[in-house]
Amino acid sequence: MFKKIQNIDTSFRQFRLFSFCIMAATSLICIYTVYTSFKMVTSMQSRIYVLANGKALEAYSSDRKDNIPIEAKDHIRTFHQFFFTLDPDEQAIKSTITKALYLADESAKKVYNNLQENKFYSGLISGNVNQTIKVDSVQIDVNQYPYKFRCYATQDIIRPTTISKRSLITEGELRSVSRTENNSHGFLIERWNTIENRDIKTVNRN
């Protein structure tokens, strides 16, 4: 009788030890699963996907201060491309200028108004002239806020009989604003002005 009780006690201890091992193993598995899931979620949160030309491209998020030089230069390029890329079509001009004016303050609006008053845009339309621009370089000082910049670009003015190439240099400041659908970089160009806009050469069209 005593031996049976001893066997039962031994079996109970073995069962309790086995149960403890199962619980410990289960706990370790749960902890590992939670840790792995958290690590995976953290990794996924650091990734963003950008839709470009119908394709989802993976990118990585980072602090904005790390991207200021890149985003600021792209903002300046985008503004100049919208403002100075013009076709002899009233609706096309209105569309690109509207996009440009979302990226700058009243200093750009004043330049646009002056050009409009001087019949610049109507002259493009009546003369069947289109204008393109290539931004050669952008210099920006991100060590002082607002960020001062200078943009160097080349313009092509294409007329029915000639093509003129012009040197364009502008300068201004950048101020941080909220990102919107019309201003994806979250910058606003201020105190924008042209410091050089001169002819380089003119060639006849064949």
XYZ file of C-alpha atoms in Angstrom:
206
model
C 0.000 0.000 0.000
C 2.798 2.350 0.964
C 4.630 1.495 -2.288
C 1.545 2.345 -4.335
C 1.225 5.709 -2.586
C 4.922 6.361 -3.234
C 4.483 5.494 -6.934
C 1.465 7.817 -7.163
C 3.468 10.612 -5.518
C 6.381 10.014 -7.906
C 4.044 10.013 -10.897
C 2.414 13.208 -9.677
C 5.817 14.894 -9.318
C 6.805 13.751 -12.794
C 3.524 14.988 -14.201
C 3.950 18.324 -12.417
C 7.521 18.640 -13.750
C 6.345 17.750 -17.231
C 3.508 20.286 -17.012
C 5.945 22.943 -15.806
C 8.271 22.214 -18.759
C 5.345 22.449 -21.192
C 4.235 25.762 -19.668
C 7.783 27.139 -19.750
C 8.244 26.086 -23.371
C 4.874 27.596 -24.299
C 5.771 30.844 -22.542
C 9.103 31.028 -24.358
C 7.387 30.410 -27.683
C 4.834 33.162 -26.936
C 7.558 35.607 -25.905
C 9.562 34.829 -29.045
C 6.444 35.199 -31.220
C 5.550 38.559 -29.679
C 9.146 39.800 -30.029
C 9.378 38.669 -33.663
C 6.002 40.218 -34.501
C 6.965 43.510 -32.860
C 10.258 43.565 -34.729
C 8.475 42.829 -38.011
C 5.857 45.561 -37.428
C 8.591 48.081 -36.567
C 10.425 47.163 -39.750
C 7.268 47.492 -41.856
C 6.448 50.879 -40.314
C 9.814 52.185 -41.489
C 8.824 51.433 -45.087
C 6.541 53.377 -47.358
C 5.382 52.601 -50.852
C 5.241 55.268 -53.525
C 3.084 54.829 -56.613
C 5.035 55.995 -59.656
C 3.878 55.367 -63.205
C 1.500 52.688 -61.976
C 4.194 50.804 -60.034
C 4.532 50.541 -56.257
C 8.095 51.401 -55.297
C 9.432 50.739 -51.811
C 11.000 53.587 -49.883
C 12.140 54.085 -46.307
C 10.917 56.776 -43.944
C 13.353 58.970 -42.053
C 13.493 62.208 -40.115
C 12.709 65.234 -42.253
C 15.918 66.981 -41.248
C 17.845 64.241 -43.056
C 15.916 64.944 -46.260
C 15.801 68.754 -46.207
C 18.557 69.337 -48.814
C 17.073 66.772 -51.221
C 13.442 67.847 -50.796
C 14.288 71.550 -50.863
C 16.226 71.253 -54.124
C 13.452 69.216 -55.708
C 10.894 71.791 -54.580
C 12.910 74.573 -56.231
C 13.354 72.534 -59.434
C 9.661 71.727 -59.560
C 8.659 75.357 -59.111
C 10.960 76.573 -61.894
C 9.813 73.820 -64.255
C 6.174 74.765 -63.701
C 6.765 78.518 -63.912
C 9.013 78.543 -66.975
C 7.748 75.596 -69.042
C 5.216 77.264 -71.317
C 3.316 76.216 -74.420
C 1.380 78.510 -76.784
C -1.924 77.537 -75.224
C -3.865 79.610 -72.707
C -5.175 76.648 -70.706
C -1.762 74.951 -70.585
C -0.136 78.176 -69.344
C -2.819 78.672 -66.713
C -2.436 75.077 -65.511
C 1.353 75.142 -65.069
C 1.423 78.644 -63.551
C -1.280 77.654 -61.043
C 0.808 74.663 -59.979
C 3.864 76.895 -59.624
C 2.071 79.492 -57.509
C 1.116 76.853 -54.940
C 4.861 76.493 -54.266
C 5.732 80.169 -53.755
C 4.461 83.322 -52.084
C 3.383 86.710 -53.417
C 6.836 87.422 -54.851
C 6.180 84.853 -57.609
C 2.610 86.078 -58.061
C 3.920 89.614 -58.656
C 6.295 88.367 -61.364
C 3.410 86.516 -63.015
C 1.162 89.589 -62.856
C 3.874 91.801 -64.371
C 4.432 89.359 -67.235
C 0.707 89.175 -67.825
C 0.348 92.970 -67.859
C 3.208 93.217 -70.351
C 1.368 90.780 -72.664
C 4.139 88.198 -72.344
C 1.814 85.184 -72.312
C -0.454 86.474 -75.062
C 2.711 87.071 -77.101
C 3.707 83.431 -76.686
C 0.290 82.311 -77.863
C 0.032 84.667 -80.833
C 3.638 83.998 -81.878
C 3.311 80.223 -81.492
C 6.299 80.208 -79.135
C 7.028 77.610 -76.502
C 9.556 77.754 -73.711
C 11.390 74.992 -71.840
C 13.806 75.072 -68.932
C 16.586 72.851 -67.637
C 17.669 73.407 -64.034
C 21.433 72.971 -64.045
C 22.076 73.252 -60.310
C 20.588 74.488 -57.052
C 22.643 75.868 -54.179
C 20.973 75.994 -50.774
C 22.126 76.877 -47.271
C 20.330 74.623 -44.786
C 22.374 75.883 -41.829
C 20.283 79.041 -41.540
C 16.496 79.320 -41.538
C 14.741 80.398 -43.731
C 16.909 78.480 -46.184
C 18.496 80.760 -48.772
C 18.901 79.329 -52.268
C 20.190 80.187 -55.704
C 19.018 78.378 -58.827
C 20.995 78.148 -62.074
C 19.065 77.156 -65.182
C 19.044 77.294 -68.972
C 16.001 78.258 -71.021
C 15.159 77.400 -74.604
C 12.738 79.757 -76.358
C 11.511 78.021 -79.491
C 10.009 80.267 -82.156
C 8.811 79.259 -85.630
C 12.122 80.401 -87.184
C 14.682 80.504 -84.351
C 15.707 78.870 -81.085
C 17.149 81.122 -78.392
C 19.089 79.838 -75.405
C 19.091 81.961 -72.259
C 20.889 81.824 -68.931
C 18.600 82.145 -65.909
C 19.696 82.684 -62.309
C 17.177 83.217 -59.522
C 17.388 83.390 -55.747
C 15.079 83.349 -52.769
C 14.316 81.710 -49.450
C 12.469 78.572 -48.384
C 10.071 78.387 -45.465
C 8.586 75.177 -44.079
C 4.802 74.768 -44.374
C 2.351 71.894 -44.138
C 2.429 69.251 -46.842
C -0.609 69.253 -49.092
C -1.716 67.644 -52.325
C -0.576 70.781 -54.158
C 2.646 71.135 -52.172
C 4.022 67.689 -51.448
C 7.442 68.907 -50.223
C 6.031 71.204 -47.550
C 8.087 74.278 -48.507
C 7.166 77.766 -49.669
C 9.466 79.929 -51.790
C 9.708 83.510 -50.503
C 11.419 86.685 -51.714
C 11.949 85.127 -55.112
C 13.588 87.249 -57.750
C 15.565 86.923 -60.959
C 19.151 88.172 -60.823
C 20.098 87.179 -64.371
C 18.190 86.324 -67.535
C 20.344 86.892 -70.599
C 20.688 85.517 -74.107
C 23.466 83.010 -74.709
C 22.865 82.323 -78.377
C 20.211 82.225 -81.061
C 20.209 79.796 -83.972
C 18.008 79.548 -87.021
C 15.742 76.579 -87.422
C 16.239 74.557 -90.556
